[in-house]
Coordinates of C-alpha atoms in Angstrom, one line a residue:
M1 CA -0.9 -45.0 -21.1
K2 CA 1.6 -43.4 -23.5
A3 CA 0.8 -46.1 -26.0
K4 CA -2.8 -45.5 -25.6
K5 CA -2.4 -41.8 -26.4
T6 CA -0.4 -42.6 -29.5
S7 CA -3.0 -45.1 -30.6
S8 CA -5.9 -42.6 -30.1
F9 CA -3.9 -39.9 -32.0
K10 CA -3.3 -42.2 -34.9
K11 CA -7.1 -43.1 -35.0
V12 CA -7.9 -39.4 -35.1
M13 CA -5.4 -38.9 -37.9
Q14 CA -7.2 -41.5 -39.9
F15 CA -10.1 -39.1 -40.2
A16 CA -7.8 -36.5 -41.7
K17 CA -7.0 -38.6 -44.8
P18 CA -10.0 -37.2 -46.8
Y19 CA -8.6 -33.7 -46.2
K20 CA -5.0 -34.3 -47.0
N21 CA -4.8 -31.4 -49.5
R22 CA -6.1 -29.0 -46.9
F23 CA -3.7 -30.6 -44.4
A24 CA -0.8 -29.8 -46.8
W25 CA -1.9 -26.2 -47.2
V26 CA -1.9 -25.7 -43.4
I27 CA 1.7 -27.0 -43.2
I28 CA 2.7 -24.7 -46.1
F29 CA 1.2 -21.7 -44.4
A30 CA 3.0 -22.7 -41.1
I31 CA 6.3 -22.8 -42.9
S32 CA 5.8 -19.4 -44.6
L33 CA 4.7 -18.0 -41.3
S34 CA 7.9 -19.1 -39.6
I35 CA 10.1 -17.6 -42.4
F36 CA 8.3 -14.2 -42.5
A37 CA 8.4 -14.0 -38.7
A38 CA 12.2 -14.7 -38.5
A39 CA 12.9 -12.3 -41.4
R40 CA 11.7 -9.2 -39.5
P41 CA 14.4 -9.1 -36.8
Y42 CA 17.0 -9.9 -39.4
L43 CA 15.9 -6.9 -41.5
L44 CA 15.8 -4.8 -38.4
E45 CA 19.5 -5.6 -37.7
K46 CA 20.4 -4.7 -41.3
T47 CA 18.4 -1.5 -41.1
V48 CA 20.0 -0.3 -37.8
D49 CA 23.6 -1.3 -38.5
E50 CA 23.9 -0.5 -42.2
Y51 CA 21.4 2.4 -42.8
L52 CA 20.2 4.0 -39.5
I53 CA 23.6 4.5 -37.9
P54 CA 25.3 5.6 -41.1
K55 CA 22.2 7.8 -41.8
N56 CA 21.6 6.4 -45.3
N57 CA 18.0 7.6 -45.9
T58 CA 17.5 5.9 -49.2
G59 CA 18.5 2.4 -47.9
L60 CA 16.6 3.1 -44.7
L61 CA 13.3 3.6 -46.5
Y62 CA 13.9 0.6 -48.6
Y63 CA 14.4 -1.7 -45.6
I64 CA 11.5 -0.2 -43.7
M65 CA 9.2 -0.9 -46.7
L66 CA 10.7 -4.4 -46.9
M67 CA 9.8 -5.0 -43.2
V68 CA 6.3 -3.7 -43.8
I69 CA 5.9 -6.2 -46.6
M70 CA 7.3 -9.0 -44.4
L71 CA 4.8 -8.0 -41.7
V72 CA 1.9 -8.1 -44.2
M73 CA 2.9 -11.5 -45.5
E74 CA 3.2 -12.8 -41.9
V75 CA -0.3 -11.5 -41.1
I76 CA -1.7 -13.2 -44.3
S77 CA 0.1 -16.4 -43.5
Q78 CA -1.2 -16.3 -39.9
F79 CA -4.8 -15.7 -41.1
Y80 CA -4.8 -18.6 -43.6
F81 CA -3.0 -20.9 -41.2
V82 CA -5.4 -20.3 -38.3
F83 CA -8.5 -20.4 -40.6
W84 CA -7.7 -23.6 -42.4
A85 CA -6.4 -25.3 -39.2
N86 CA -9.8 -24.6 -37.5
V87 CA -11.8 -25.6 -40.6
L88 CA -9.9 -28.9 -40.8
G89 CA -10.5 -29.6 -37.1
Q90 CA -14.2 -28.9 -37.4
D91 CA -14.6 -31.1 -40.5
I92 CA -12.8 -34.0 -38.8
V93 CA -15.0 -33.5 -35.7
K94 CA -18.1 -33.5 -37.9
D95 CA -17.1 -36.8 -39.4
I96 CA -16.3 -38.4 -36.1
R97 CA -19.5 -37.2 -34.5
E98 CA -21.6 -38.6 -37.4
K99 CA -19.8 -41.9 -37.1
L100 CA -20.3 -42.0 -33.4
F101 CA -24.0 -41.1 -33.5
N102 CA -24.6 -43.8 -36.2
H103 CA -22.6 -46.3 -34.1
I104 CA -24.6 -45.5 -30.9
S105 CA -27.9 -45.7 -32.8
S106 CA -27.0 -49.4 -33.6
F107 CA -26.4 -50.4 -30.0
R108 CA -28.5 -53.0 -28.3
M109 CA -31.1 -51.8 -25.8
K110 CA -29.1 -53.6 -23.1
F111 CA -26.3 -51.0 -23.5
F112 CA -28.8 -48.1 -22.9
D113 CA -30.2 -49.9 -19.9
N114 CA -26.8 -49.7 -18.2
E115 CA -25.4 -46.4 -19.5
A116 CA -26.2 -43.0 -18.2
V117 CA -27.6 -40.7 -20.9
G118 CA -25.6 -37.8 -19.6
R119 CA -22.3 -39.6 -20.2
L120 CA -23.3 -40.4 -23.8
V121 CA -24.2 -36.7 -24.3
T122 CA -20.8 -35.7 -22.9
R123 CA -19.1 -38.1 -25.3
T124 CA -21.1 -37.1 -28.4
V125 CA -21.0 -33.4 -27.9
F126 CA -18.3 -32.1 -25.5
D127 CA -15.6 -34.8 -25.9
I128 CA -15.8 -34.7 -29.6
E129 CA -15.7 -30.9 -29.7
S130 CA -12.5 -31.2 -27.6
I131 CA -11.0 -33.4 -30.4
S132 CA -11.0 -30.4 -32.7
K133 CA -8.4 -28.8 -30.4
I134 CA -5.9 -31.4 -31.5
F135 CA -5.9 -29.5 -34.9
S136 CA -7.0 -26.0 -34.2
Q137 CA -5.1 -25.4 -30.9
G138 CA -2.7 -28.3 -30.6
L139 CA -1.0 -30.1 -33.4
F140 CA -0.7 -27.4 -36.0
M141 CA 0.1 -24.7 -33.5
I142 CA 2.9 -26.9 -32.1
I143 CA 4.2 -27.6 -35.6
S144 CA 4.1 -23.9 -36.4
D145 CA 5.8 -22.9 -33.2
L146 CA 8.6 -25.5 -33.6
L147 CA 9.2 -24.4 -37.2
K148 CA 9.3 -20.8 -36.1
M149 CA 11.8 -21.7 -33.3
F150 CA 13.9 -23.8 -35.7
V151 CA 14.2 -21.0 -38.3
I152 CA 14.9 -18.4 -35.6
L153 CA 17.7 -20.5 -34.2
I154 CA 19.3 -20.9 -37.6
V155 CA 19.1 -17.1 -38.2
M156 CA 20.4 -16.4 -34.7
F157 CA 23.5 -18.6 -35.1
Y158 CA 24.0 -17.2 -38.6
M159 CA 24.0 -13.6 -37.2
N160 CA 26.0 -14.2 -34.0
W161 CA 26.8 -17.6 -32.7
K162 CA 28.1 -16.4 -29.4
L163 CA 24.9 -14.6 -28.5
A164 CA 22.9 -17.5 -29.8
F165 CA 24.7 -19.9 -27.6
A166 CA 24.1 -17.6 -24.6
V167 CA 20.4 -17.7 -25.4
M168 CA 20.5 -21.5 -25.7
L169 CA 21.8 -21.9 -22.1
A170 CA 18.4 -21.3 -20.6
M171 CA 16.5 -23.6 -23.1
P172 CA 17.1 -26.9 -21.2
I173 CA 15.6 -25.5 -18.0
L174 CA 12.5 -24.3 -19.8
V175 CA 12.2 -27.6 -21.7
Y176 CA 12.4 -29.5 -18.4
A177 CA 9.8 -27.3 -16.7
T178 CA 7.6 -27.7 -19.7
R179 CA 7.8 -31.5 -19.5
I180 CA 6.9 -31.6 -15.8
F181 CA 4.0 -29.2 -16.5
Q182 CA 2.8 -31.4 -19.3
K183 CA 2.7 -34.6 -17.1
K184 CA 0.9 -32.8 -14.3
M185 CA -1.7 -31.3 -16.7
K186 CA -2.5 -34.6 -18.3
G187 CA -3.7 -36.1 -15.0
A188 CA -5.6 -32.8 -14.3
F189 CA -7.4 -33.0 -17.6
E190 CA -8.4 -36.6 -17.1
E191 CA -9.9 -35.7 -13.8
V192 CA -11.7 -32.7 -15.3
R193 CA -13.3 -34.8 -18.1
A194 CA -14.5 -37.4 -15.5
Q195 CA -16.1 -34.7 -13.4
V196 CA -17.7 -33.0 -16.4
A197 CA -19.3 -36.4 -17.3
N198 CA -20.6 -36.8 -13.8
L199 CA -22.0 -33.3 -13.7
N200 CA -23.7 -33.7 -17.0
T201 CA -25.2 -37.0 -16.0
F202 CA -26.6 -35.6 -12.7
V203 CA -28.1 -32.5 -14.4
Q204 CA -29.6 -34.5 -17.2
E205 CA -31.3 -36.9 -14.9
R206 CA -32.6 -34.2 -12.5
L207 CA -33.9 -32.0 -15.2
T208 CA -35.7 -34.9 -16.9
G209 CA -37.2 -36.0 -13.6
M210 CA -37.9 -32.5 -12.2
K211 CA -41.6 -33.4 -11.6
I212 CA -40.6 -36.2 -9.3
V213 CA -38.1 -34.0 -7.5
Q214 CA -40.7 -31.4 -6.8
L215 CA -43.6 -33.8 -6.0
F216 CA -41.5 -35.5 -3.3
N217 CA -40.0 -32.2 -2.0
R218 CA -36.5 -33.3 -2.9
E219 CA -35.2 -29.9 -4.0
D220 CA -33.0 -29.3 -0.9
I221 CA -31.6 -32.9 -1.0
E222 CA -30.8 -32.7 -4.7
Y223 CA -29.3 -29.3 -4.3
E224 CA -26.9 -30.7 -1.7
K225 CA -26.0 -33.5 -4.0
F226 CA -25.4 -31.1 -6.8
K227 CA -23.2 -28.9 -4.6
E228 CA -21.1 -32.0 -3.8
I229 CA -20.7 -33.0 -7.4
N230 CA -20.1 -29.4 -8.5
K231 CA -17.4 -29.0 -5.8
K232 CA -15.6 -32.0 -7.2
H233 CA -15.8 -30.5 -10.6
N234 CA -14.5 -27.2 -9.3
D235 CA -11.7 -28.9 -7.4
A236 CA -10.6 -30.7 -10.7
W237 CA -10.4 -27.3 -12.4
Q238 CA -8.6 -25.8 -9.5
K239 CA -5.7 -28.2 -10.1
N240 CA -5.6 -27.1 -13.7
I241 CA -5.6 -23.4 -12.7
L242 CA -2.8 -24.1 -10.1
Y243 CA -0.5 -25.7 -12.6
N244 CA -1.0 -22.9 -15.1
S245 CA -0.4 -20.3 -12.4
I246 CA 2.9 -21.9 -11.5
F247 CA 4.3 -22.7 -14.9
F248 CA 3.6 -19.5 -16.9
P249 CA 5.3 -17.1 -14.4
I250 CA 8.3 -19.5 -14.3
A251 CA 8.5 -19.4 -18.1
D252 CA 8.2 -15.6 -18.1
I253 CA 11.0 -15.3 -15.4
I254 CA 13.3 -17.6 -17.4
S255 CA 12.6 -15.6 -20.6
S256 CA 13.3 -12.3 -18.8
L257 CA 16.4 -13.6 -17.1
T258 CA 17.7 -14.8 -20.5
L259 CA 17.0 -11.4 -22.0
G260 CA 18.8 -9.7 -19.1
F261 CA 21.8 -12.1 -19.4
V262 CA 22.2 -11.5 -23.1
I263 CA 22.1 -7.7 -22.7
W264 CA 24.6 -7.9 -19.8
Y265 CA 26.9 -10.2 -21.6
A266 CA 26.9 -8.0 -24.8
S267 CA 27.3 -4.8 -22.7
I268 CA 30.3 -6.2 -20.7
S269 CA 32.0 -7.1 -24.0
I270 CA 31.4 -3.5 -25.3
L271 CA 32.8 -2.0 -22.1
N272 CA 35.9 -4.3 -22.4
G273 CA 36.5 -2.9 -25.9
D274 CA 35.6 -6.2 -27.6
A275 CA 32.2 -5.5 -29.0
L276 CA 30.3 -8.8 -29.1
A277 CA 27.4 -7.4 -31.2
E278 CA 26.5 -4.3 -33.1
P279 CA 23.5 -2.3 -31.9
G280 CA 21.4 -3.7 -34.7
Q281 CA 22.1 -7.2 -33.6
M282 CA 21.2 -6.3 -30.0
F283 CA 17.8 -5.1 -31.2
A284 CA 17.4 -8.2 -33.3
F285 CA 18.3 -10.6 -30.5
I286 CA 15.9 -8.8 -28.1
M287 CA 13.2 -9.6 -30.6
F288 CA 14.5 -13.1 -31.2
I289 CA 14.4 -14.0 -27.5
G290 CA 10.7 -13.0 -27.3
M291 CA 9.9 -14.9 -30.5
L292 CA 11.9 -17.9 -29.3
F293 CA 10.7 -18.2 -25.7
N294 CA 7.1 -17.3 -26.3
P295 CA 6.5 -20.2 -28.6
L296 CA 8.3 -22.5 -26.2
R297 CA 6.1 -21.2 -23.4
Q298 CA 3.0 -21.5 -25.5
I299 CA 3.9 -25.0 -26.7
A300 CA 3.2 -26.2 -23.2
D301 CA -0.2 -24.6 -23.4
K302 CA -0.8 -26.1 -26.8
F303 CA 0.2 -29.5 -25.5
N304 CA -2.4 -29.0 -22.8
E305 CA -5.0 -28.3 -25.5
M306 CA -3.8 -31.3 -27.5
Q307 CA -3.9 -33.5 -24.4
Q308 CA -7.5 -32.4 -23.8
G309 CA -8.3 -33.6 -27.3
I310 CA -6.5 -36.9 -26.9
V311 CA -8.1 -37.6 -23.5
A312 CA -11.4 -36.9 -25.1
S313 CA -10.6 -39.0 -28.1
D314 CA -9.8 -41.9 -25.7
R315 CA -13.3 -41.8 -24.4
V316 CA -14.9 -41.4 -27.9
F317 CA -13.0 -44.3 -29.5
E318 CA -13.8 -46.4 -26.4
L319 CA -17.4 -46.0 -27.5
L320 CA -16.7 -46.4 -31.2
E321 CA -14.9 -49.7 -30.5
M322 CA -17.6 -51.2 -28.3
E323 CA -19.0 -54.4 -29.5
E324 CA -22.5 -53.6 -28.4
L325 CA -24.1 -53.7 -31.9
I326 CA -27.2 -55.7 -32.6
Q327 CA -26.3 -58.8 -34.7
Q328 CA -27.2 -58.1 -38.3
S329 CA -26.4 -61.3 -40.0
G330 CA -29.8 -61.4 -41.8
H331 CA -29.8 -61.1 -45.6
I332 CA -33.6 -61.4 -46.4
K333 CA -35.3 -58.1 -47.0
A334 CA -38.7 -58.4 -45.4
G335 CA -41.7 -57.5 -47.5
H336 CA -45.3 -57.2 -46.3
F337 CA -45.8 -60.1 -43.9
K338 CA -48.9 -62.3 -43.8
G339 CA -48.3 -62.1 -40.1
E340 CA -48.0 -65.7 -38.8
L341 CA -45.8 -65.6 -35.6
E342 CA -44.3 -68.4 -33.7
F343 CA -42.2 -68.5 -30.5
Q344 CA -40.4 -71.9 -30.2
N345 CA -39.0 -72.7 -26.7
V346 CA -37.7 -69.1 -26.4
R347 CA -35.6 -68.3 -23.4
F348 CA -34.2 -65.0 -22.4
S349 CA -32.5 -63.2 -19.5
Y350 CA -31.5 -59.5 -19.0
I351 CA -28.9 -60.7 -16.4
D352 CA -27.0 -63.9 -16.8
D353 CA -28.6 -66.9 -14.9
E354 CA -31.8 -64.9 -14.2
E355 CA -34.3 -66.0 -16.9
I356 CA -37.2 -63.6 -17.6
I357 CA -38.7 -65.7 -20.4
K358 CA -38.6 -69.5 -19.6
G359 CA -39.2 -71.6 -22.6
I360 CA -42.1 -69.8 -24.2
N361 CA -44.0 -71.7 -27.0
L362 CA -46.6 -69.6 -28.8
K363 CA -48.2 -69.6 -32.2
I364 CA -50.2 -66.7 -33.6
E365 CA -52.1 -67.1 -36.8
A366 CA -52.0 -64.4 -39.5
G367 CA -54.6 -61.7 -38.9
Q368 CA -55.3 -62.8 -35.3
T369 CA -55.6 -60.3 -32.4
I370 CA -53.9 -61.7 -29.4
A371 CA -54.1 -60.2 -25.9
I372 CA -51.3 -60.9 -23.4
V373 CA -52.1 -60.4 -19.7
G374 CA -50.4 -61.0 -16.4
S375 CA -49.0 -59.3 -13.4
T376 CA -46.1 -56.8 -13.5
G377 CA -42.8 -58.6 -14.2
A378 CA -44.5 -61.6 -15.9
G379 CA -42.6 -61.0 -19.1
K380 CA -45.2 -59.5 -21.3
S381 CA -43.3 -56.5 -22.6
T382 CA -40.1 -58.6 -22.9
I383 CA -41.8 -60.7 -25.6
I384 CA -42.4 -57.6 -27.6
N385 CA -38.8 -56.5 -27.2
L386 CA -37.6 -59.9 -28.5
L387 CA -39.9 -59.8 -31.5
N388 CA -38.4 -56.4 -32.5
R389 CA -34.9 -57.7 -31.8
F390 CA -34.1 -55.0 -29.2
Y391 CA -32.6 -57.9 -27.3
E392 CA -31.2 -61.2 -28.5
I393 CA -32.7 -64.4 -27.1
N394 CA -30.6 -66.9 -25.2
S395 CA -32.0 -69.9 -27.0
G396 CA -35.0 -71.0 -29.0
K397 CA -36.4 -69.4 -32.2
I398 CA -38.8 -66.7 -33.2
T399 CA -40.3 -66.9 -36.7
V400 CA -42.5 -64.7 -38.9
D401 CA -44.3 -66.5 -41.7
G402 CA -42.0 -69.5 -41.0
V403 CA -38.7 -67.5 -41.4
D404 CA -36.4 -66.9 -38.4
I405 CA -36.4 -63.2 -37.6
N406 CA -32.6 -63.3 -37.5
D407 CA -32.6 -64.0 -41.2
F408 CA -34.3 -60.7 -42.0
T409 CA -32.3 -57.5 -42.3
L410 CA -33.0 -55.5 -39.1
D411 CA -34.4 -52.4 -40.7
S412 CA -36.8 -54.2 -43.0
L413 CA -38.1 -56.4 -40.0
R414 CA -38.8 -53.4 -37.9
R415 CA -40.5 -51.5 -40.8
Q416 CA -43.2 -54.3 -40.7
I417 CA -43.8 -54.1 -37.0
G418 CA -45.8 -51.1 -35.7
V419 CA -45.5 -50.4 -32.0
V420 CA -47.6 -48.2 -29.7
L421 CA -46.0 -47.9 -26.2
Q422 CA -47.6 -46.9 -22.9
D423 CA -44.9 -44.2 -22.4
V424 CA -45.1 -42.4 -25.7
F425 CA -42.0 -40.4 -26.6
L426 CA -42.5 -37.3 -28.7
F427 CA -39.7 -35.1 -30.0
A428 CA -39.7 -31.3 -29.7
D429 CA -41.1 -30.9 -33.2
T430 CA -44.4 -30.6 -35.0
I431 CA -47.2 -33.2 -34.8
L432 CA -46.7 -34.0 -38.5
N433 CA -42.9 -34.7 -38.0
N434 CA -43.6 -36.8 -34.9
I435 CA -46.0 -38.9 -36.9
T436 CA -43.8 -39.3 -40.0
L437 CA -40.5 -39.2 -38.1
N438 CA -39.3 -37.2 -41.1
D439 CA -39.8 -40.1 -43.5
P440 CA -39.9 -38.4 -46.9
Q441 CA -42.0 -41.3 -48.3
I442 CA -45.0 -40.4 -46.0
S443 CA -46.8 -37.3 -47.3
R444 CA -48.9 -34.8 -45.4
E445 CA -52.0 -36.0 -47.4
Q446 CA -51.3 -39.6 -46.3
V447 CA -51.1 -38.5 -42.7
I448 CA -54.4 -36.5 -42.9
N449 CA -56.2 -39.4 -44.6
A450 CA -55.0 -41.8 -42.0
A451 CA -56.0 -39.5 -39.2
K452 CA -59.5 -39.2 -40.6
S453 CA -59.8 -42.9 -41.0
I454 CA -59.0 -43.6 -37.3
G455 CA -61.0 -40.6 -36.0
V456 CA -58.2 -38.3 -34.7
H457 CA -58.2 -35.7 -37.4
D458 CA -60.6 -33.4 -35.6
F459 CA -58.6 -33.6 -32.4
I460 CA -55.4 -32.6 -34.2
M461 CA -57.1 -29.7 -36.1
S462 CA -58.4 -28.4 -32.7
L463 CA -54.8 -27.6 -31.7
P464 CA -53.2 -24.3 -32.6
G465 CA -51.5 -24.8 -36.0
G466 CA -53.1 -28.3 -36.5
Y467 CA -50.5 -30.7 -37.9
D468 CA -47.8 -28.0 -37.5
Y469 CA -48.3 -27.6 -33.8
N470 CA -45.0 -28.0 -31.9
V471 CA -45.5 -30.3 -29.0
K472 CA -42.2 -29.3 -27.3
E473 CA -39.8 -31.7 -25.6
R474 CA -41.3 -35.1 -24.8
G475 CA -44.7 -33.8 -26.0
V476 CA -45.4 -31.8 -22.8
M477 CA -48.0 -29.7 -24.5
L478 CA -50.3 -32.7 -24.9
S479 CA -52.1 -34.9 -22.4
S480 CA -51.1 -38.6 -22.0
G481 CA -54.2 -39.6 -24.0
Q482 CA -53.4 -37.2 -26.8
R483 CA -49.9 -38.5 -27.0
Q484 CA -51.3 -42.0 -27.3
L485 CA -53.4 -40.9 -30.2
I486 CA -50.4 -39.5 -32.0
A487 CA -48.6 -42.8 -31.3
F488 CA -51.5 -44.7 -32.9
L489 CA -51.4 -42.5 -35.9
R490 CA -47.6 -42.9 -36.1
A491 CA -47.9 -46.7 -36.2
F492 CA -50.9 -46.6 -38.6
V493 CA -49.2 -44.5 -41.4
S494 CA -46.3 -46.8 -41.5
N495 CA -48.7 -49.5 -42.7
P496 CA -47.1 -52.4 -40.6
S497 CA -47.9 -56.0 -41.1
I498 CA -47.9 -56.6 -37.4
L499 CA -49.2 -54.2 -34.8
I500 CA -48.2 -54.2 -31.1
L501 CA -50.1 -52.2 -28.4
D502 CA -48.0 -52.3 -25.3
E503 CA -50.3 -51.2 -22.5
A504 CA -51.3 -48.4 -24.7
T505 CA -54.6 -47.5 -22.9
S506 CA -53.5 -47.9 -19.3
S507 CA -53.4 -44.2 -18.3
I508 CA -55.8 -42.2 -20.4
D509 CA -59.1 -40.3 -19.9
T510 CA -62.5 -41.7 -21.0
H511 CA -62.8 -39.4 -24.1
S512 CA -59.3 -40.4 -25.4
E513 CA -60.1 -44.1 -24.7
D514 CA -63.2 -43.9 -26.9
L515 CA -61.0 -42.4 -29.7
I516 CA -58.3 -45.0 -29.1
R517 CA -60.9 -47.8 -29.1
T518 CA -62.2 -46.7 -32.5
A519 CA -58.6 -46.3 -33.7
T520 CA -57.7 -49.8 -32.4
E521 CA -60.6 -51.4 -34.3
T522 CA -59.4 -49.7 -37.5
I523 CA -55.7 -50.3 -37.4
T524 CA -56.0 -53.9 -36.1
K525 CA -58.3 -54.9 -38.9
G526 CA -56.7 -57.3 -41.4
R527 CA -53.3 -57.5 -39.6
T528 CA -51.8 -59.6 -36.8
S529 CA -52.1 -57.7 -33.6
I530 CA -50.7 -58.2 -30.1
I531 CA -52.2 -56.2 -27.3
I532 CA -50.7 -56.0 -23.9
A533 CA -53.1 -54.3 -21.5
H534 CA -54.5 -54.1 -18.0
R535 CA -57.9 -52.9 -19.0
L536 CA -60.7 -55.3 -19.9
A537 CA -62.2 -53.2 -22.7
T538 CA -59.0 -53.6 -24.8
I539 CA -58.7 -57.4 -24.6
I540 CA -62.2 -58.9 -24.1
N541 CA -62.8 -59.1 -27.9
A542 CA -59.4 -60.6 -28.7
D543 CA -59.3 -63.8 -30.7
K544 CA -57.1 -65.4 -28.0
I545 CA -55.8 -64.3 -24.6
I546 CA -52.4 -65.4 -23.4
V547 CA -51.9 -65.4 -19.6
M548 CA -48.4 -65.1 -18.4
D549 CA -46.8 -65.5 -15.0
K550 CA -43.1 -65.5 -14.0
G551 CA -41.9 -65.8 -17.6
Q552 CA -44.2 -68.6 -18.6
I553 CA -47.5 -69.1 -20.4
V554 CA -49.9 -70.5 -17.8
E555 CA -53.2 -70.3 -19.7
S556 CA -54.5 -69.4 -23.2
G557 CA -58.0 -69.2 -24.7
T558 CA -60.8 -66.7 -25.3
H559 CA -62.2 -64.5 -22.6
Y560 CA -65.3 -66.7 -22.1
E561 CA -63.2 -70.0 -22.1
L562 CA -60.9 -68.7 -19.5
I563 CA -63.5 -67.0 -17.3
N564 CA -65.3 -70.3 -16.9
R565 CA -62.3 -72.3 -15.8
I566 CA -62.5 -73.3 -12.1
E567 CA -59.7 -71.6 -10.1
G568 CA -58.1 -70.4 -13.3
Y569 CA -55.3 -67.8 -13.2
Y570 CA -57.2 -65.5 -15.6
K571 CA -60.4 -65.9 -13.7
N572 CA -58.7 -64.8 -10.5
L573 CA -57.0 -61.9 -12.4
Y574 CA -60.4 -60.9 -13.8
Y575 CA -62.2 -60.8 -10.5
S576 CA -59.3 -59.0 -8.8
Q577 CA -58.8 -56.4 -11.4
F578 CA -61.0 -56.4 -14.5
A579 CA -64.3 -57.0 -12.7
V580 CA -63.6 -53.9 -10.5
E581 CA -63.0 -52.0 -13.7
T582 CA -66.3 -53.2 -15.1
E583 CA -68.2 -52.2 -12.0
S584 CA -66.7 -48.7 -12.0
E585 CA -67.7 -48.2 -15.6
E586 CA -71.2 -49.2 -14.7

């Protein structure tokens, strides 16, 4: 575990390299702070013994002014030290967070299938923020305190080695107590971070699924679960509080006993006629004891802060070092495709030894509109995921215009594939930004012209603010049909070579379906299109219908070819589902 800590610390320090000049200034201010802090008690000793007791007013004023100057310099050094230490910590955190977010954005979909969103939020936000404590509250503060203690000890031994030695007698006890405290707190912090992640995950999921919670009257049940998780979180923090409550009073008692011992020791020597220290030295050592023991007491606290950052960095670097990236071995930058697609004996499984796609062979000519139908779990949507390379196939080959999709760069491949999903995700932003996804190459005029061409401009302008209407989180201000229309427009303005409609009209009202039907005719015209749907109106005019069952293609042909097959799979599907739809529309 210790090696792991050191390793994580070294990794964090790699991010400090671009800021080495700022790092150096922080150290310089830490050194100056320790010198100015130690100078004040020394000047106090000189003031009392050489000027206050002899009543030398001229020298007294001089030393008082000198102490004021030292105090001002100490304050200035403290300000710049704390300021630049915190700025450095935040800059490093910014760099790590950007790298982590970019890294997570490149993960395979399989990773997100298995990882709780709440845990990723904890890593990206809370854990990374804790890393800043390594610099702002941990490392530099410890360096500053150690430097201050080192300089103070030198000055103490220079002034009176006997009193300094008496002070040092208590140091091993406090160091030992600090070490025990540090070990206990490390385990407590690890437990706290684990419980914070669990709490974030639970809250994230319940808030996202609040509609389900309320629809099924799960409020009381979820509340009891939350209480249980919250109690574990509270218990973890209680350990933290207990250790702090034990250590800091012990440290204060040791400091007070040391102070009392030094005063008693010096007083006894004075009573015996062998003055161990002058009054000025006594005043100075009283100050020195506080300045020596307070940093040592606080170092334990700073180690806690630093440990929090290191424990958090362990979790962050665990993510950064995950080999979950999509393979990007392609070197061909995809231009505008003709749109010829071919699946050659493609096999795929989400879980090892449980194939979802079982040797698919499929060829789609450029410009064709293909409909894929089948029961739930047949593998329809999986085909689309494979084409976009959200998942890597187990074996076989997928080509576009005769070129293996693995040979294209990932970003250029996806730019040529427009997708409209059944569950449309909209960000808490304006309609315009949800359509362009903040792509600077797509202007407002292009969006408006595209909206007019597919018949959704009037719908958008009917909303308050039109294209600047904020749809809030996940587009809750819009109906499902309206969200689908936005998704159609989003796909259309990107001008893809290949269009995919993944059950895009399965849960919308009649008016929205009419708009989407018009939009579909417009955006599929002249480009290869794949439609996955459960509704007859969206597939009956397709150039070819592919029927899937249990990961295999069982039939293919036009609607009229398939409907006339005796005991055909599509025919049974049509009369069990699509025919009912037709009768209801009549």
